[in-house]
mmCIF file of C-alpha atoms in Angstrom:
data_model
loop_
_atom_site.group_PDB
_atom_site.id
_atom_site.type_symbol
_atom_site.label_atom_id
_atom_site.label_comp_id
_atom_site.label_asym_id
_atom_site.label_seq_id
_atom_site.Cartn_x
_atom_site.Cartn_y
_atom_site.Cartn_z
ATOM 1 C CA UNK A 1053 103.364 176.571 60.009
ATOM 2 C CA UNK A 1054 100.966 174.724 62.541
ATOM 3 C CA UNK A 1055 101.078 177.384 64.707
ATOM 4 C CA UNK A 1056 99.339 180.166 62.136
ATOM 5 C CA UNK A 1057 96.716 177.479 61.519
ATOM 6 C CA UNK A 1058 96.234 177.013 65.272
ATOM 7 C CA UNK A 1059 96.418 180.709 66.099
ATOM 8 C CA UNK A 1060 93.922 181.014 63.399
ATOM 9 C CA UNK A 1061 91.785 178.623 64.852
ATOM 10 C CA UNK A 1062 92.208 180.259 68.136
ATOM 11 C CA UNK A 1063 91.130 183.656 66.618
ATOM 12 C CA UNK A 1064 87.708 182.282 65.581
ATOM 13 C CA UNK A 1065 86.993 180.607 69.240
ATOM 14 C CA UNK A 1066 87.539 183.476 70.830
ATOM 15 C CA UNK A 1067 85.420 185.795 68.806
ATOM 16 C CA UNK A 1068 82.493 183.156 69.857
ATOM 17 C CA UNK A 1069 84.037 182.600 73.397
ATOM 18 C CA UNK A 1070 82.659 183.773 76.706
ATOM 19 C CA UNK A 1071 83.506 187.366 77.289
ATOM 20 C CA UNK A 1072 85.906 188.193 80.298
ATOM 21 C CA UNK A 1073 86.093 190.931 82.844
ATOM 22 C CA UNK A 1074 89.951 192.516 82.379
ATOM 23 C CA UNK A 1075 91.273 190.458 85.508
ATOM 24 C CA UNK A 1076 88.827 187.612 84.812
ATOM 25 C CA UNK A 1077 90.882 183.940 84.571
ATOM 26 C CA UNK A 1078 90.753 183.144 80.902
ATOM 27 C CA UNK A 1079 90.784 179.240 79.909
ATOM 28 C CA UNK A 1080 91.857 178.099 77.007
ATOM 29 C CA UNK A 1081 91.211 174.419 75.431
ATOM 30 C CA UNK A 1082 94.244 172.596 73.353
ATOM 31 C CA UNK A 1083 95.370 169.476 72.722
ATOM 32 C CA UNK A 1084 98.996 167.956 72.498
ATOM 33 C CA UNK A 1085 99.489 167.584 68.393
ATOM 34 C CA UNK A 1086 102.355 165.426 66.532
ATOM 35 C CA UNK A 1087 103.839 168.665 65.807
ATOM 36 C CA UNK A 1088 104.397 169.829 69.311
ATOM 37 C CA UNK A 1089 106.423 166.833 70.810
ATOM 38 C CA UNK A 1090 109.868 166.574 70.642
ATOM 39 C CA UNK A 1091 111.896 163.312 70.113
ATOM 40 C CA UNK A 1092 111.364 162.106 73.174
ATOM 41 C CA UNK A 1093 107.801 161.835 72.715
ATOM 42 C CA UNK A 1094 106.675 165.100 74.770
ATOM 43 C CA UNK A 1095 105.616 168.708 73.939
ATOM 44 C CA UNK A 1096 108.199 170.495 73.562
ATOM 45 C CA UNK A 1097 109.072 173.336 76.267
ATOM 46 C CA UNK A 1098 109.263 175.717 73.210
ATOM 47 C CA UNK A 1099 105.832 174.726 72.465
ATOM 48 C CA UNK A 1100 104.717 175.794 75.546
ATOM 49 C CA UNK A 1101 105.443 179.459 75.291
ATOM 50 C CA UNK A 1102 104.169 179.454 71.859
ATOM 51 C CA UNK A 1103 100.616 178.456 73.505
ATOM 52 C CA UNK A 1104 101.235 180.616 75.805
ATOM 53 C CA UNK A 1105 101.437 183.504 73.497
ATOM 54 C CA UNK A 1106 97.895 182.306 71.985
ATOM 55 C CA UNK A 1107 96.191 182.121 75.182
ATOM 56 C CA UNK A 1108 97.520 185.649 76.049
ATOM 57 C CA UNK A 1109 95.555 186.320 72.849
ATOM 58 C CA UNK A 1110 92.505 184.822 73.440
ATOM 59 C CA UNK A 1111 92.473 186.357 77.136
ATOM 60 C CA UNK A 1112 93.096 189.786 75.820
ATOM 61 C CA UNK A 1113 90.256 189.142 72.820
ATOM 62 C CA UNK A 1114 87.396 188.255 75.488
ATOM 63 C CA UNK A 1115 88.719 190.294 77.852
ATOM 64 C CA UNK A 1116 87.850 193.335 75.358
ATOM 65 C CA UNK A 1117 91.616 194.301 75.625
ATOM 66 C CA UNK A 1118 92.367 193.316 72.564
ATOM 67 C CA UNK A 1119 89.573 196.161 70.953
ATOM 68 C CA UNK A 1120 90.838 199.104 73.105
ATOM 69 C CA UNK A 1121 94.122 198.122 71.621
ATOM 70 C CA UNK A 1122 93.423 198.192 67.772
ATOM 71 C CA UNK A 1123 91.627 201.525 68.041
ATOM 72 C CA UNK A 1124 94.323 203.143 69.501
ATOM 73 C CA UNK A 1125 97.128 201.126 67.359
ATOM 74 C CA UNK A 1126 99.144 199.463 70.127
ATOM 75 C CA UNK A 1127 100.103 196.094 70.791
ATOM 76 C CA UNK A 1128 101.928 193.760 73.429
ATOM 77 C CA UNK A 1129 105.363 192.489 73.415
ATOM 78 C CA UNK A 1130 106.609 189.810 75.721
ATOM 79 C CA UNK A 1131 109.642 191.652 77.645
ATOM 80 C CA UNK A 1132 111.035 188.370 80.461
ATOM 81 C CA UNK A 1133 109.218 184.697 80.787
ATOM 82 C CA UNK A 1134 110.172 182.447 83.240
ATOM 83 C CA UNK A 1135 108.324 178.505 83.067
ATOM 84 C CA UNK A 1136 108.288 175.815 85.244
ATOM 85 C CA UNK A 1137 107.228 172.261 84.498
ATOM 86 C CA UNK A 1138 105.718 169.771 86.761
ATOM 87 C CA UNK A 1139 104.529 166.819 84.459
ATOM 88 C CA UNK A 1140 104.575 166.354 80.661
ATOM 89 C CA UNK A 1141 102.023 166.208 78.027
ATOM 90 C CA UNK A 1142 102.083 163.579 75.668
ATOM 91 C CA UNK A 1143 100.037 162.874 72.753
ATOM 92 C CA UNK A 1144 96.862 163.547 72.077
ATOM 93 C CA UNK A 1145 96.483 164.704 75.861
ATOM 94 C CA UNK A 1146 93.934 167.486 76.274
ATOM 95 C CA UNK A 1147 94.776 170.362 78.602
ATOM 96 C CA UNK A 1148 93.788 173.534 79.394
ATOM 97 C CA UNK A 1149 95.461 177.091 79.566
ATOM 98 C CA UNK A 1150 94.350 179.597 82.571
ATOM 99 C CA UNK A 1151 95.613 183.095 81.752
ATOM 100 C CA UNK A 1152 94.994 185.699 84.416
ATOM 101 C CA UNK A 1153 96.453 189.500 84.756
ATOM 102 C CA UNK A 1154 98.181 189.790 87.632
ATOM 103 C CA UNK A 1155 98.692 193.715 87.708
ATOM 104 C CA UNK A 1156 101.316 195.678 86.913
ATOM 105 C CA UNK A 1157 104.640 197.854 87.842
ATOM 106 C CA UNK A 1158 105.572 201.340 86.687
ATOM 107 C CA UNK A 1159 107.131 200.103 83.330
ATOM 108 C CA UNK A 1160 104.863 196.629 82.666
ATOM 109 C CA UNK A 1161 101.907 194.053 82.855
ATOM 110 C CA UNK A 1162 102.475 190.632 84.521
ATOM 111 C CA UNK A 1163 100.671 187.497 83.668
ATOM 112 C CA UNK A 1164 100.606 184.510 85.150
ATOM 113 C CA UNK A 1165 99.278 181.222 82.904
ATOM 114 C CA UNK A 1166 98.882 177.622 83.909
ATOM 115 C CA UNK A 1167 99.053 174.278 81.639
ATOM 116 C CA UNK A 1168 96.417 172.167 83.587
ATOM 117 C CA UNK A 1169 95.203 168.871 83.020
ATOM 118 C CA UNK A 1170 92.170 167.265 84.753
ATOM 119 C CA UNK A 1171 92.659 169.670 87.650
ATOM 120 C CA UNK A 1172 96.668 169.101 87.766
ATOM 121 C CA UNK A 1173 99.165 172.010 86.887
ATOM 122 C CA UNK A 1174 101.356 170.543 84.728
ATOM 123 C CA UNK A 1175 103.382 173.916 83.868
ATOM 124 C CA UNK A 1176 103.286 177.100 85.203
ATOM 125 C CA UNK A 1177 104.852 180.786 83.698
ATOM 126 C CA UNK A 1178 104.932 184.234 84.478
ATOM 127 C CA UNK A 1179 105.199 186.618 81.909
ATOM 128 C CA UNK A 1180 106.241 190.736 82.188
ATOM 129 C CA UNK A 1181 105.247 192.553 79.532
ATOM 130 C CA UNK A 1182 104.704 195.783 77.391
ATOM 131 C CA UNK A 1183 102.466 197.914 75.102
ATOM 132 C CA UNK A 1184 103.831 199.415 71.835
ATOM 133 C CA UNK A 1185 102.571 202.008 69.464
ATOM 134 C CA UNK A 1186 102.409 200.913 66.085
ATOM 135 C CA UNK A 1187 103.192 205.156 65.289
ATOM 136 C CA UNK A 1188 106.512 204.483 67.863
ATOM 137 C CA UNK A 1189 107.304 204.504 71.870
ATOM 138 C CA UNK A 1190 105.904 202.843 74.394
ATOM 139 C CA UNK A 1191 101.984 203.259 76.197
ATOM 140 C CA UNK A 1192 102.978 204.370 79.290
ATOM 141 C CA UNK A 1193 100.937 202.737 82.191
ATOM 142 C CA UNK A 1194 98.572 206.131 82.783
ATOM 143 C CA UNK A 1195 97.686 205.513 78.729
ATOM 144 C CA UNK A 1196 96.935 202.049 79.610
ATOM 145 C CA UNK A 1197 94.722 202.477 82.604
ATOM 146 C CA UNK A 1198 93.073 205.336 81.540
ATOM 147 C CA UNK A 1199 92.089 203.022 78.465
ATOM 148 C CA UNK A 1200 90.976 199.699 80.689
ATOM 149 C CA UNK A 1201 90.247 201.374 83.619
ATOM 150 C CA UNK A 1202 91.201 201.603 87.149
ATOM 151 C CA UNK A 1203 93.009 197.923 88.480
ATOM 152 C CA UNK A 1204 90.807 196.198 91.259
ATOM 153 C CA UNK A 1205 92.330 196.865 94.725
ATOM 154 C CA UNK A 1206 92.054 192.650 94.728
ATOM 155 C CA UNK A 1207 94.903 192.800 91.682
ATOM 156 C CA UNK A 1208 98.234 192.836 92.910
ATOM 157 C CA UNK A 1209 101.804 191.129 92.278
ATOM 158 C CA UNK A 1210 103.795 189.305 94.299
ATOM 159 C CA UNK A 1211 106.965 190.773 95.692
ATOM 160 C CA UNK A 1212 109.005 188.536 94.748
ATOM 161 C CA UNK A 1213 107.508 188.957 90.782
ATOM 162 C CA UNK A 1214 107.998 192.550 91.163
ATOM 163 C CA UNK A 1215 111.858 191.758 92.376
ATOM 164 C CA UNK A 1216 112.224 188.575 89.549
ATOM 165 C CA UNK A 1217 111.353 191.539 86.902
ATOM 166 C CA UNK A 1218 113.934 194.285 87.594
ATOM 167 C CA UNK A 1219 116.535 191.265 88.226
ATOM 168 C CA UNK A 1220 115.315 189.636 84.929
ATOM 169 C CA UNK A 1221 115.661 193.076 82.951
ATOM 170 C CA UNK A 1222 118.441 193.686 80.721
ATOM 171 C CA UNK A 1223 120.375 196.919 81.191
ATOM 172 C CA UNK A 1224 118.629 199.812 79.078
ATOM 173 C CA UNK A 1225 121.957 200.401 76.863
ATOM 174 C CA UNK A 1226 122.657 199.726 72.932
ATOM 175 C CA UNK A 1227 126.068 199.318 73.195
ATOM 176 C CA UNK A 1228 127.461 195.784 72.693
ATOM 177 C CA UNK A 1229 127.874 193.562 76.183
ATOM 178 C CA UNK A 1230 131.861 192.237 76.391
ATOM 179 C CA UNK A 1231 131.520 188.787 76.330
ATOM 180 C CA UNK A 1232 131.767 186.837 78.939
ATOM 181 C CA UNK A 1233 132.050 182.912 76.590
ATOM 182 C CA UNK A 1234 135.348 184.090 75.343
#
C-alpha cells in the first residue's frame, strides 16, 4: 500500500519537475522508509525494482513521453531486468535514482537506472522493455519513433545489452515448458 501513496507522491513531483529532453538523465529523489527494509535492516532488493518502476515514470513524465503515450493509448511493460548491488541502503538514507534511455533494438527500449548516494552507485539495473496498445498488439518501433522522434546518433546500446536481451528472452511459444525441477 506504501507504494500507491509513494507513486502518488511521485506523480505530483514530476508534474512540477524539470522537464527532460527524451535521452536526458532523469534524477529522482527518495528516501529509504521502514517499509522498504527487510529483516535484516536493509531495503529490500524487491524494493528496488519497485523504485525503479517509479523513476521510469517520472523520466517518461518530464521527458514528455509519458503525453505522446496517453494520446495515442499505449503504455510500457517491463519485458527482462537484470540488478546489481554494490552497497546497501539503510534507514532513513537519502538517495537518488538516475534513469536514462539507452536506445533501442528492433523489438524494445533499454534503460539503464542507478541507485546513487552522495556520488556512490550503490545499485545499478538495466531494463528491456515494450510499448502496448491499450486497443491490443504491440507499437512497433517505426510507431514509436515516428511519435518521439528520430534517436540521437550519441544514443546507442552496448553489445553486450543487445546480446544479454535476446539471451534473457523467453521463447515466443504458449505451450507449457517440461519441467526441468521434477
Amino acid at each position: 500500500m506504501h507504494f500507491f501513496f509513494r507513486t502518488m507522491l511521485h506523480v505530483a513531483l514530476s508534474a512540477r519537475g524539470p522537464r527532460l529532453g527524451h535521452y536526458d538523465v532523469a534524477r529522482t529523489s527518495f528516501r529509504v522508509l521502514p517499509t522498504d527494509q527487510d529483516i535484516f535492516r536493509h531495503m529490500n532488493n524487491g524494493v528496488y525494482l519497485s523504485i525503479l518502476d517509479i523513476g521510469r515514470f517520472d523520466m517518461l513524465r518530464r521527458n514528455g513521453t509519458w503525453a505522446i503515450f496517453q494520446k495515442r493509448g499505449w503504455y510500457p511493460v517491463v519485458v527482462s531486468e537484470t540488478i546489481s548491488f554494490r552497497k546497501s541502503l539503510t534507514l532513513w538514507q537519502r538517495f537518488t535514482v538516475e534513469s536514462r534511455i539507452l536506445g533501442f533494438d528492433d523489438k524494445a527500449v533499454y534503460v539503464e537506472q542507478r541507485c546513487v548516494r552522495n556520488g556512490e552507485i550503490y545499485a545499478q539495473a538495466y531494463i528491456r522493455g515494450r510499448f502496448l496498445k491499450r486497443s491490443g498488439g504491440v507499437v512497433t518501433l517505426e510507431e514509436l519513433l515516428g511519435a518521439v522522434g528520430p534517436v540521437p546518433a550519441s544514443v546507442t546500446v552496448p553489445e553486450w545489452l543487445l546480446q544479454w536481451g535476446k539471451d534473457a528472452a523467453l521463447p515466443p511459444t504458449r505451450a507449457a515448458a517440461p519441467s526441468v525441477w521434477s
